[in-house]
Amino acid sequence: MLFITIIGVFTIPTILPDAFGHGLGGDQAPPLSFGDMEVTVSTQLDPSDITVGEVSSANMQVRFFDTLTDTNLDQVTYRVEVWQSGELLARNLFYDDDGRLDVEIRPQANCNEVDMWRCTTYGGSEHVTAPGALYVFGDACNDENLETCARPTITGPIFTQGGLYNIRVDIEAATSPKTVVAQILSYDTFVSIAQDQNFMIQTANAEEIPVVVKTYYDHVDNFQFDQSDNSISFDMPFDWDPEYVDLVQVVHEEVRVPKTFAPYAEGKQFKGYVNGVEVDQRALLNDPYSYEDTNIVHFLITNQELKKINEALGPENYDNKKMDLKLVPLSEIEKQSTEFYLVDTENFEPVPTTVNISWDGSYGAGDEVPFEITFFDQNRDLIRDMRYVVSFIDENDQVLETFMGDDELMPGIVAVEGIDVKKIYVPSQGIYRIDIRALGTGFSYDETYAGIGSGIIEIGPSLPKTTPVEQPPAAIPEWIKNNAGWWADGSIDDYSFVQGIQFLVKEDILKIPPTSQGEGTDSNEIPAWIKNNAGWWADGSIDDDSFIQGIQYLIKEGIMRVS
């Protein structure tokens, strides 16, 4: 159904965003003081979602501006560096007249140099008043003329691999090419480039199912499918040191599975785990809309969620250089939904935005209901990077909850893929209203799809929930805790502990869920966090499942062999 309510006094306040934040194809650094201004750099790619091998050219826009007035500084000399995984790929000076530097990036693979930057070449002419800085005379670039405007080029091993790229920008001069700033202004921005990795899973009846992992962070490895729970798992390099985690705004991975494979069909729910820790429901988004035959499940692990995982695992995780991801399909749900279009705030004329709000019908009065909020454009495509605010109002017009996001500098909740989940407590049965204010898209708050609208929902009683089909907890004899405690305090060595566990598993005394046997490494060292887990389990600080996950890790990594 299509429904829209225009409220005389809309419950969500007008917000004037002070843009600051990170997106997959763009980023904006925190501002620095420069005279009486607060200046910063934003980096934006066009196209914003780049997959390795699919583009021969991309535009990189670097903007230098005052955040207080949203005004560009002119006559700017930039030093731009491009890094990936600690490797320098490009470094050069550029000059721009109007504070918006556009550079054409031409990816070129097959660099055989030890230092990758040696393969990179640059196109442009040295500006007469900015020695060493490249410049191209001609039409200034804007969003409409990127194919024809005058812009320098960088050709080299850039965007030839998927992952997170660090665009470092130093402002060496501004307001005049001859005016060198008293202290160079340095900024770090990050953009993500996607890479498709193809895998095949084999079901219990020997059927082969193609799966694509689209990674925006780094190359994934150790792809596994577990027939016991139909889970998919893989890992990739990641530095869990808190100083690095502070810099990472989001880790984005997509798992694409044909809808014809029943455990991943449309309507399924999923649980996600990172290094054995279950992630929040908002970090796991199911997209059945983008493709007719494929379901896309997104891991969108935000900075806040990364910190929670680090906190749950403790300091021993800080030295870990890997991220393990696991996706577990659960039960189907009976969805209820309402849908409405948005209007502008001046003339209340429709804008090209439709909002769908859906929820599991088994939730009701007294529950914290996970509402899935989805934004569509006029072509029924998802509107990505939508920033919005939502309020929940009862039938007496009392505002029960309003969600405006956690960042004062960049208001609004971000639906990165155009889909978001918001948990709202529903106190009683009845009619409720959900108000949506779409602020705009991207960190620049493009207002093409901005508007307001309301949907009416009816909430009934809470019904018994379908119990997710998951592996039952392993039964562990109590006396095994003694061995774990002795190992944790050093009374027995690693070898003795592993030998003892191997015996218990082979004799079916210690029951481990089906786990793929790894090949092992030259060192086969047991991570310190597993020994800590054993000690915590022995004294009752963590549950049986957490201890079992440590044993599964040893098997998966080939440190322990049980076959």
Coordinates of C-alpha atoms in Angstrom, one line a residue:
M1 CA 0.0 0.0 0.0
L2 CA 1.1 3.6 -0.6
F3 CA 0.5 5.9 2.3
I4 CA 1.6 9.4 3.2
T5 CA 0.6 11.7 6.0
I6 CA 1.6 15.3 6.2
I7 CA 1.7 16.5 9.7
G8 CA 1.0 20.1 10.6
V9 CA 4.0 20.3 12.9
F10 CA 6.4 17.6 11.8
T11 CA 7.9 15.9 14.8
I12 CA 11.5 15.8 13.5
P13 CA 13.4 19.1 13.7
T14 CA 15.0 20.8 10.7
I15 CA 18.7 20.0 10.7
L16 CA 21.4 22.0 9.0
P17 CA 24.3 19.4 8.6
D18 CA 27.9 20.3 9.1
A19 CA 29.3 17.6 6.8
F20 CA 32.0 15.4 8.2
G21 CA 32.4 11.6 7.8
H22 CA 33.3 8.7 5.7
G23 CA 31.6 6.9 2.8
L24 CA 32.7 4.0 0.6
G25 CA 33.6 6.3 -2.3
G26 CA 34.4 9.4 -0.4
D27 CA 35.8 10.7 2.9
Q28 CA 36.2 14.0 4.8
A29 CA 38.9 14.6 7.3
P30 CA 38.5 16.4 10.6
P31 CA 38.9 20.2 10.2
L32 CA 42.1 22.1 11.3
S33 CA 42.3 25.8 12.3
F34 CA 43.6 28.2 9.6
G35 CA 43.3 31.8 10.6
D36 CA 39.7 32.4 11.6
M37 CA 38.6 29.4 9.6
E38 CA 38.1 25.7 10.2
V39 CA 39.4 24.1 7.0
T40 CA 39.4 20.5 5.8
V41 CA 39.8 18.3 2.8
S42 CA 37.2 15.9 1.3
T43 CA 38.0 13.2 -1.2
Q44 CA 35.4 11.8 -3.5
L45 CA 35.5 9.2 -6.3
D46 CA 33.4 9.2 -9.5
P47 CA 32.0 6.6 -9.9
S48 CA 31.7 6.2 -6.2
D49 CA 31.4 2.4 -6.2
I50 CA 34.4 1.0 -8.1
T51 CA 35.0 -2.7 -8.7
V52 CA 38.5 -3.8 -9.8
G53 CA 38.6 -4.5 -13.5
E54 CA 35.3 -2.7 -14.4
V55 CA 36.6 0.8 -15.0
S56 CA 39.5 2.1 -17.1
S57 CA 39.3 5.7 -15.6
A58 CA 38.0 7.3 -12.5
N59 CA 37.8 10.9 -11.2
M60 CA 39.3 11.7 -7.8
Q61 CA 38.0 15.1 -6.5
V62 CA 39.9 16.7 -3.7
R63 CA 38.2 19.7 -2.2
F64 CA 39.8 22.2 0.3
F65 CA 37.2 24.4 2.1
D66 CA 36.1 26.2 5.2
T67 CA 33.6 24.1 7.1
L68 CA 32.2 27.2 8.9
T69 CA 31.0 28.7 5.6
D70 CA 31.2 25.8 3.2
T71 CA 33.4 28.0 1.0
N72 CA 36.4 26.7 -1.1
L73 CA 39.7 28.4 -0.7
D74 CA 41.3 29.3 -4.0
Q75 CA 44.8 29.1 -5.5
V76 CA 45.7 25.9 -3.6
T77 CA 48.9 23.8 -3.9
Y78 CA 48.3 20.2 -2.9
R79 CA 50.7 17.4 -2.2
V80 CA 48.7 14.2 -2.9
E81 CA 49.8 10.7 -1.9
V82 CA 48.0 7.4 -2.6
W83 CA 48.7 4.5 -0.3
Q84 CA 47.4 1.0 0.1
S85 CA 48.4 -1.5 2.8
G86 CA 51.3 0.6 3.8
E87 CA 52.6 0.8 0.2
L88 CA 53.1 4.2 -1.5
L89 CA 51.5 4.1 -5.0
A90 CA 51.7 7.8 -6.0
R91 CA 53.0 11.1 -4.8
N92 CA 53.0 14.5 -6.5
L93 CA 52.2 18.2 -6.3
F94 CA 49.1 19.7 -7.9
Y95 CA 47.8 23.2 -8.3
D96 CA 44.2 24.3 -8.5
D97 CA 42.6 27.7 -8.9
D98 CA 39.2 27.3 -7.2
G99 CA 39.8 24.8 -4.3
R100 CA 38.4 21.8 -6.2
L101 CA 41.2 19.6 -7.6
D102 CA 40.0 16.9 -10.1
V103 CA 42.5 14.3 -11.1
E104 CA 41.8 11.5 -13.6
I105 CA 43.0 8.1 -12.2
R106 CA 43.9 5.5 -14.8
P107 CA 44.5 2.1 -13.3
Q108 CA 47.3 0.2 -14.8
A109 CA 48.2 -3.3 -13.5
N110 CA 51.3 -5.5 -13.8
C111 CA 53.8 -3.3 -12.1
N112 CA 57.0 -5.3 -11.6
E113 CA 58.9 -2.8 -9.5
V114 CA 59.7 -3.5 -5.9
D115 CA 58.6 0.1 -5.1
M116 CA 55.2 0.4 -6.7
W117 CA 55.3 4.2 -7.0
R118 CA 58.1 3.8 -9.6
C119 CA 55.4 2.5 -12.1
T120 CA 53.3 5.6 -11.7
T121 CA 53.3 8.4 -14.3
Y122 CA 51.7 11.9 -14.2
G123 CA 50.1 14.0 -16.9
G124 CA 50.0 17.8 -16.8
S125 CA 52.2 20.9 -16.9
E126 CA 54.1 22.7 -14.2
H127 CA 52.2 25.8 -13.1
V128 CA 54.2 28.9 -13.6
T129 CA 53.7 30.3 -10.1
A130 CA 53.7 27.0 -8.2
P131 CA 57.0 25.3 -9.0
G132 CA 56.7 21.5 -9.3
A133 CA 52.9 21.5 -9.1
L134 CA 51.0 20.0 -12.1
Y135 CA 48.1 21.9 -13.7
V136 CA 46.1 21.7 -16.9
F137 CA 44.8 24.8 -18.6
G138 CA 41.2 24.7 -19.9
D139 CA 37.6 24.4 -18.6
A140 CA 37.3 24.1 -14.8
C141 CA 35.8 20.8 -13.7
N142 CA 32.3 20.4 -12.3
D143 CA 30.0 17.4 -11.8
E144 CA 28.6 17.7 -15.3
N145 CA 31.8 18.0 -17.5
L146 CA 34.3 15.5 -16.0
E147 CA 34.8 13.9 -19.4
T148 CA 35.8 17.1 -21.1
C149 CA 37.3 19.4 -18.4
A150 CA 41.0 20.2 -17.9
R151 CA 42.5 17.9 -15.3
P152 CA 45.8 16.2 -14.6
T153 CA 46.2 12.5 -14.7
I154 CA 47.8 9.7 -12.6
T155 CA 48.5 6.4 -14.4
G156 CA 49.7 3.5 -12.3
P157 CA 48.9 0.6 -10.0
I158 CA 46.1 2.4 -8.3
F159 CA 42.6 0.8 -7.9
T160 CA 44.0 -2.4 -9.5
Q161 CA 43.3 -4.3 -6.2
G162 CA 40.4 -4.2 -4.0
G163 CA 40.7 -2.7 -0.5
L164 CA 41.0 0.4 1.5
Y165 CA 43.1 3.2 0.0
N166 CA 44.6 6.1 2.0
I167 CA 44.6 9.4 0.2
R168 CA 46.9 11.7 2.1
V169 CA 46.7 15.4 1.3
D170 CA 49.1 18.2 2.4
I171 CA 48.1 21.8 1.8
E172 CA 51.3 23.6 1.1
A173 CA 49.9 26.9 -0.1
A174 CA 46.5 28.5 -0.3
T175 CA 44.8 31.8 -1.3
S176 CA 47.9 32.5 -3.4
P177 CA 50.2 30.0 -5.1
K178 CA 53.2 32.0 -3.7
T179 CA 51.8 32.1 -0.2
V180 CA 53.2 29.1 1.7
V181 CA 51.1 28.2 4.8
A182 CA 53.0 28.8 8.1
Q183 CA 52.5 25.1 9.0
I184 CA 51.6 22.5 6.3
L185 CA 48.0 21.3 6.8
S186 CA 48.0 17.5 6.6
Y187 CA 44.9 15.3 6.1
D188 CA 44.2 11.6 5.8
T189 CA 41.1 10.4 3.9
F190 CA 40.1 6.9 3.0
V191 CA 38.2 5.4 0.0
S192 CA 37.2 1.7 -0.6
I193 CA 37.6 -0.1 -3.9
A194 CA 35.7 -3.3 -4.3
Q195 CA 37.0 -6.6 -5.7
D196 CA 34.9 -9.7 -6.6
Q197 CA 36.2 -13.1 -5.4
N198 CA 34.4 -16.2 -6.7
F199 CA 33.9 -19.3 -4.7
M200 CA 31.9 -22.5 -4.9
I201 CA 30.2 -24.3 -2.1
Q202 CA 29.0 -27.9 -2.1
T203 CA 25.8 -28.8 -0.4
A204 CA 25.0 -32.1 1.4
N205 CA 23.5 -33.5 -1.8
A206 CA 26.6 -32.6 -3.8
E207 CA 25.0 -29.6 -5.5
E208 CA 27.5 -26.8 -6.3
I209 CA 26.4 -23.3 -5.6
P210 CA 28.4 -20.2 -6.8
V211 CA 29.1 -17.6 -4.2
V212 CA 30.7 -14.2 -4.7
V213 CA 32.4 -12.3 -1.9
K214 CA 32.7 -8.6 -2.8
T215 CA 35.3 -7.2 -0.5
Y216 CA 35.9 -3.5 0.0
Y217 CA 38.6 -3.9 2.6
D218 CA 41.2 -6.5 1.6
H219 CA 41.7 -9.8 -0.1
V220 CA 39.7 -12.6 1.6
D221 CA 41.0 -16.1 2.2
N222 CA 40.1 -19.4 3.8
F223 CA 36.6 -19.5 2.4
Q224 CA 34.6 -22.3 4.1
F225 CA 31.0 -23.7 3.9
D226 CA 29.8 -25.7 6.9
Q227 CA 27.0 -28.1 5.9
S228 CA 26.0 -28.6 9.5
D229 CA 24.5 -25.0 9.8
N230 CA 24.9 -23.8 6.2
S231 CA 27.2 -21.1 7.4
I232 CA 29.8 -19.3 5.2
S233 CA 33.0 -18.1 6.8
F234 CA 36.2 -16.4 5.5
D235 CA 39.0 -14.2 6.8
M236 CA 41.2 -11.3 5.7
P237 CA 44.1 -9.3 7.0
F238 CA 43.1 -6.7 9.7
D239 CA 45.1 -4.9 12.4
W240 CA 43.2 -4.9 15.7
D241 CA 45.6 -2.4 17.4
P242 CA 43.3 0.2 18.9
E243 CA 45.2 3.1 17.3
Y244 CA 44.5 1.6 13.9
V245 CA 40.9 0.7 14.7
D246 CA 40.3 4.3 15.5
L247 CA 41.1 5.2 11.9
V248 CA 38.8 2.6 10.3
Q249 CA 35.3 4.0 9.8
V250 CA 33.7 0.9 8.3
V251 CA 34.7 -2.6 7.1
H252 CA 32.3 -3.6 4.3
E253 CA 32.0 -7.1 2.9
E254 CA 29.2 -8.5 0.7
V255 CA 28.2 -12.2 0.4
R256 CA 26.2 -12.9 -2.8
V257 CA 24.3 -16.2 -3.0
P258 CA 21.7 -17.3 -5.5
K259 CA 18.1 -17.1 -4.1
T260 CA 17.5 -20.6 -5.4
F261 CA 19.7 -21.9 -2.6
A262 CA 17.1 -22.3 0.1
P263 CA 19.1 -21.4 3.2
Y264 CA 19.9 -18.0 1.6
A265 CA 16.6 -17.4 -0.1
E266 CA 14.6 -14.2 0.2
G267 CA 13.0 -13.7 3.6
K268 CA 15.8 -15.4 5.5
Q269 CA 17.3 -14.0 8.6
F270 CA 21.0 -14.1 9.4
K271 CA 23.4 -13.9 12.3
G272 CA 26.9 -12.6 11.8
Y273 CA 30.1 -13.1 13.8
V274 CA 33.5 -11.4 13.7
N275 CA 36.3 -13.3 15.5
G276 CA 33.6 -15.3 17.2
V277 CA 31.7 -12.3 18.6
E278 CA 28.2 -11.8 17.4
V279 CA 27.7 -8.4 15.7
D280 CA 24.8 -6.1 16.1
Q281 CA 21.8 -6.6 13.9
R282 CA 22.4 -3.2 12.2
A283 CA 25.8 -4.5 11.0
L284 CA 24.2 -7.3 9.0
L285 CA 21.9 -6.2 6.2
N286 CA 20.0 -8.4 3.8
D287 CA 19.4 -7.0 0.3
P288 CA 17.0 -9.0 -1.9
Y289 CA 16.2 -5.9 -4.0
S290 CA 19.2 -5.2 -6.2
Y291 CA 19.1 -8.5 -8.2
E292 CA 16.2 -10.7 -9.2
D293 CA 18.2 -13.9 -8.7
T294 CA 20.7 -13.1 -6.0
N295 CA 20.6 -12.3 -2.3
I296 CA 23.2 -9.9 -1.0
V297 CA 24.1 -10.0 2.7
H298 CA 26.2 -7.1 3.8
F299 CA 28.7 -7.0 6.7
L300 CA 28.8 -3.3 7.5
I301 CA 31.1 -3.2 10.6
T302 CA 31.3 0.3 11.8
N303 CA 34.1 1.9 13.9
Q304 CA 31.8 1.6 17.0
E305 CA 31.2 -2.1 16.3
L306 CA 35.0 -2.8 15.8
K307 CA 35.7 -1.2 19.2
K308 CA 33.0 -3.4 20.8
I309 CA 34.6 -6.5 19.4
N310 CA 38.0 -5.4 20.7
E311 CA 36.5 -4.8 24.1
A312 CA 34.8 -8.2 24.1
L313 CA 38.0 -10.0 23.2
G314 CA 40.3 -8.0 25.4
P315 CA 43.9 -6.8 24.9
E316 CA 45.1 -10.1 23.6
N317 CA 43.2 -9.4 20.4
Y318 CA 45.2 -6.2 19.8
D319 CA 48.1 -8.2 18.3
N320 CA 45.7 -10.2 16.1
K321 CA 46.3 -9.5 12.4
K322 CA 43.3 -11.1 11.0
M323 CA 39.5 -10.7 10.9
D324 CA 37.4 -13.9 10.8
L325 CA 33.8 -13.4 9.5
K326 CA 31.0 -15.9 9.7
L327 CA 27.5 -15.7 8.3
V328 CA 24.8 -18.1 9.6
P329 CA 21.3 -18.3 8.0
L330 CA 18.4 -18.6 10.4
S331 CA 14.7 -19.0 10.1
E332 CA 12.3 -17.3 7.7
I333 CA 10.0 -14.5 9.0
E334 CA 6.5 -13.3 8.2
K335 CA 7.1 -9.7 7.1
Q336 CA 4.6 -6.9 7.6
S337 CA 5.2 -3.6 5.9
T338 CA 4.0 -0.1 5.1
E339 CA 5.3 2.1 2.3
F340 CA 5.0 5.8 1.6
Y341 CA 6.6 8.5 -0.6
L342 CA 8.4 11.6 0.7
V343 CA 7.6 15.3 -0.1
D344 CA 9.7 18.4 0.1
T345 CA 9.4 20.6 3.1
E346 CA 8.3 23.8 1.3
N347 CA 5.6 22.9 -1.1
F348 CA 4.9 19.4 0.0
E349 CA 5.5 18.2 -3.5
P350 CA 6.5 14.6 -4.0
V351 CA 10.3 13.9 -4.3
P352 CA 11.6 10.8 -6.1
T353 CA 11.9 8.8 -2.8
T354 CA 9.8 5.9 -1.5
V355 CA 10.3 4.5 2.0
N356 CA 9.4 0.9 2.9
I357 CA 9.2 0.0 6.6
S358 CA 9.0 -3.7 7.4
W359 CA 9.2 -5.9 10.5
D360 CA 8.7 -9.4 11.7
G361 CA 5.0 -9.9 12.5
S362 CA 5.8 -12.1 15.5
Y363 CA 7.1 -9.0 17.4
G364 CA 4.5 -6.9 19.2
A365 CA 3.6 -5.1 22.4
G366 CA 6.4 -5.1 25.0
D367 CA 9.1 -6.0 22.4
E368 CA 12.0 -4.1 21.0
V369 CA 11.0 -4.4 17.4
P370 CA 13.7 -4.3 14.7
F371 CA 12.2 -2.2 11.9
E372 CA 13.9 -2.4 8.5
I373 CA 13.9 0.9 6.8
T374 CA 14.6 0.9 3.0
F375 CA 14.9 3.9 0.6
F376 CA 14.0 3.5 -3.1
D377 CA 14.3 5.9 -6.0
Q378 CA 11.8 6.4 -8.8
N379 CA 13.2 3.3 -10.6
R380 CA 12.9 1.2 -7.5
D381 CA 16.7 1.1 -7.1
L382 CA 18.1 1.4 -3.6
I383 CA 19.2 5.0 -2.6
R384 CA 22.7 4.5 -1.1
D385 CA 24.4 6.6 1.5
M386 CA 21.0 8.1 2.6
R387 CA 21.2 10.1 5.8
Y388 CA 18.0 10.3 7.7
V389 CA 16.3 10.9 11.1
V390 CA 13.3 8.8 12.4
S391 CA 10.7 9.4 15.1
F392 CA 8.2 6.9 16.6
I393 CA 4.9 8.4 17.7
D394 CA 1.9 6.9 19.5
E395 CA -1.8 7.5 18.6
N396 CA -1.9 10.4 21.1
D397 CA 0.9 12.2 19.2
Q398 CA 3.4 11.5 21.9
V399 CA 6.9 11.1 20.6
L400 CA 8.3 7.9 22.1
E401 CA 11.7 7.9 20.5
T402 CA 13.7 10.0 18.0
F403 CA 17.0 8.8 16.5
M404 CA 19.3 11.5 15.0
G405 CA 22.6 9.6 14.9
D406 CA 25.6 9.8 17.2
D407 CA 27.8 12.4 15.4
E408 CA 27.1 16.0 16.2
L409 CA 29.2 17.2 13.3
M410 CA 27.3 15.0 10.8
P411 CA 23.7 14.5 11.9
G412 CA 21.5 11.7 10.8
I413 CA 21.7 7.9 10.6
V414 CA 23.5 6.6 7.5
A415 CA 21.8 3.8 5.5
V416 CA 25.0 3.0 3.5
E417 CA 23.3 0.5 1.2
G418 CA 19.9 2.2 1.3
I419 CA 18.8 -0.3 4.0
D420 CA 18.9 0.2 7.7
V421 CA 17.6 -1.5 10.8
K422 CA 16.4 0.4 13.8
K423 CA 15.3 -1.2 17.0
I424 CA 12.3 0.6 18.7
Y425 CA 10.6 -0.4 21.9
V426 CA 6.8 -0.7 21.4
P427 CA 5.1 -0.4 24.8
S428 CA 1.6 -1.6 23.9
Q429 CA -0.8 -2.7 21.2
G430 CA -2.2 0.0 18.9
I431 CA -1.7 2.3 16.0
Y432 CA 1.7 4.1 15.7
R433 CA 3.2 6.6 13.3
I434 CA 6.8 6.6 12.0
D435 CA 8.1 10.0 10.8
I436 CA 11.1 10.0 8.4
R437 CA 13.1 13.0 7.4
A438 CA 15.6 12.2 4.7
L439 CA 18.4 14.7 5.0
G440 CA 20.2 13.9 1.7
T441 CA 22.8 11.5 0.3
G442 CA 26.6 11.3 0.8
F443 CA 28.7 13.3 3.1
S444 CA 27.8 16.4 1.1
Y445 CA 24.1 15.9 1.8
D446 CA 22.9 15.9 -1.8
E447 CA 19.2 16.9 -1.5
T448 CA 18.0 15.1 -4.6
Y449 CA 16.2 12.6 -2.5
A450 CA 15.6 14.7 0.6
G451 CA 12.1 15.0 2.1
I452 CA 9.7 14.1 4.8
G453 CA 7.0 11.6 5.2
S454 CA 5.1 9.4 7.6
G455 CA 3.8 5.8 7.7
I456 CA 1.1 4.3 9.9
I457 CA 1.7 0.8 11.4
E458 CA -0.4 -1.4 13.6
I459 CA 1.2 -3.4 16.4
G460 CA -0.5 -6.4 17.9
P461 CA 0.4 -8.8 20.7
S462 CA 3.9 -10.3 20.9
L463 CA 3.8 -13.9 19.5
P464 CA 6.1 -16.8 20.3
K465 CA 9.3 -16.5 18.2
T466 CA 10.6 -19.2 16.0
T467 CA 13.7 -20.6 17.6
P468 CA 16.7 -20.2 15.3
V469 CA 18.0 -23.5 14.1
E470 CA 21.6 -23.5 15.4
Q471 CA 24.0 -26.1 16.5
P472 CA 23.2 -27.3 20.1
P473 CA 25.8 -26.4 22.7
A474 CA 28.5 -29.0 23.0
A475 CA 28.4 -31.1 26.2
I476 CA 31.7 -30.8 28.0
P477 CA 32.6 -33.0 31.0
E478 CA 33.3 -30.8 34.0
W479 CA 36.7 -32.4 34.7
I480 CA 38.1 -31.0 31.4
K481 CA 38.0 -27.6 33.0
N482 CA 40.8 -28.7 35.4
N483 CA 43.1 -29.4 32.4
A484 CA 42.2 -26.0 30.8
G485 CA 43.0 -24.2 34.1
W486 CA 46.3 -26.0 34.5
W487 CA 47.3 -25.1 31.0
A488 CA 46.3 -21.4 31.5
D489 CA 48.4 -21.1 34.6
G490 CA 51.4 -22.9 33.0
S491 CA 51.2 -26.2 35.0
I492 CA 51.1 -28.1 31.7
D493 CA 52.6 -27.1 28.4
D494 CA 51.0 -26.4 25.0
Y495 CA 51.9 -29.8 23.6
S496 CA 50.3 -31.7 26.5
F497 CA 47.2 -29.6 26.3
V498 CA 46.7 -30.1 22.6
Q499 CA 47.4 -33.8 22.8
G500 CA 44.9 -34.1 25.6
I501 CA 42.2 -32.2 23.6
Q502 CA 42.9 -34.3 20.5
F503 CA 42.3 -37.5 22.5
L504 CA 39.1 -36.2 24.0
V505 CA 37.8 -35.1 20.5
K506 CA 38.7 -38.4 18.8
E507 CA 37.1 -40.4 21.6
D508 CA 33.9 -38.2 21.3
I509 CA 34.2 -37.2 25.0
L510 CA 34.6 -33.5 23.9
K511 CA 32.0 -32.8 21.2
I512 CA 33.1 -30.2 18.6
P513 CA 30.7 -29.0 15.8
P514 CA 31.9 -30.0 12.3
T515 CA 34.9 -27.9 11.5
S516 CA 37.1 -27.9 8.4
Q517 CA 40.6 -29.1 9.1
G518 CA 43.3 -26.5 8.3
E519 CA 46.8 -27.3 6.9
G520 CA 48.8 -25.4 9.5
T521 CA 51.8 -23.1 9.2
D522 CA 55.5 -23.4 9.9
S523 CA 55.2 -22.0 13.5
N524 CA 51.8 -23.5 14.5
E525 CA 51.9 -21.3 17.6
I526 CA 48.8 -21.1 19.8
P527 CA 47.6 -17.5 20.1
A528 CA 47.7 -16.1 23.6
W529 CA 44.0 -15.2 23.5
I530 CA 43.1 -18.9 23.3
K531 CA 45.0 -19.7 26.5
N532 CA 43.3 -16.8 28.2
N533 CA 40.0 -18.1 27.0
A534 CA 40.8 -21.5 28.6
G535 CA 41.6 -19.9 31.9
W536 CA 38.5 -17.7 31.9
W537 CA 36.4 -20.8 31.0
A538 CA 38.0 -22.8 33.8
D539 CA 37.0 -20.2 36.4
G540 CA 33.5 -19.6 34.9
S541 CA 34.0 -16.2 33.3
I542 CA 33.0 -17.3 29.8
D543 CA 30.6 -20.0 28.6
D544 CA 31.2 -23.4 27.0
D545 CA 30.6 -22.1 23.5
S546 CA 33.4 -19.5 23.8
F547 CA 35.8 -22.3 24.8
I548 CA 34.7 -24.5 21.9
Q549 CA 35.3 -21.6 19.5
G550 CA 38.9 -21.5 20.6
I551 CA 39.3 -25.3 19.9
Q552 CA 37.6 -24.8 16.5
Y553 CA 40.1 -22.1 15.7
L554 CA 43.0 -24.5 16.5
I555 CA 41.5 -27.1 14.2
K556 CA 40.8 -24.6 11.4
E557 CA 44.3 -23.2 11.5
G558 CA 45.9 -26.7 11.5
I559 CA 47.5 -26.2 14.9
M560 CA 45.4 -29.2 16.2
R561 CA 44.6 -32.2 14.0
V562 CA 41.6 -34.4 14.9
S563 CA 41.1 -36.3 11.6

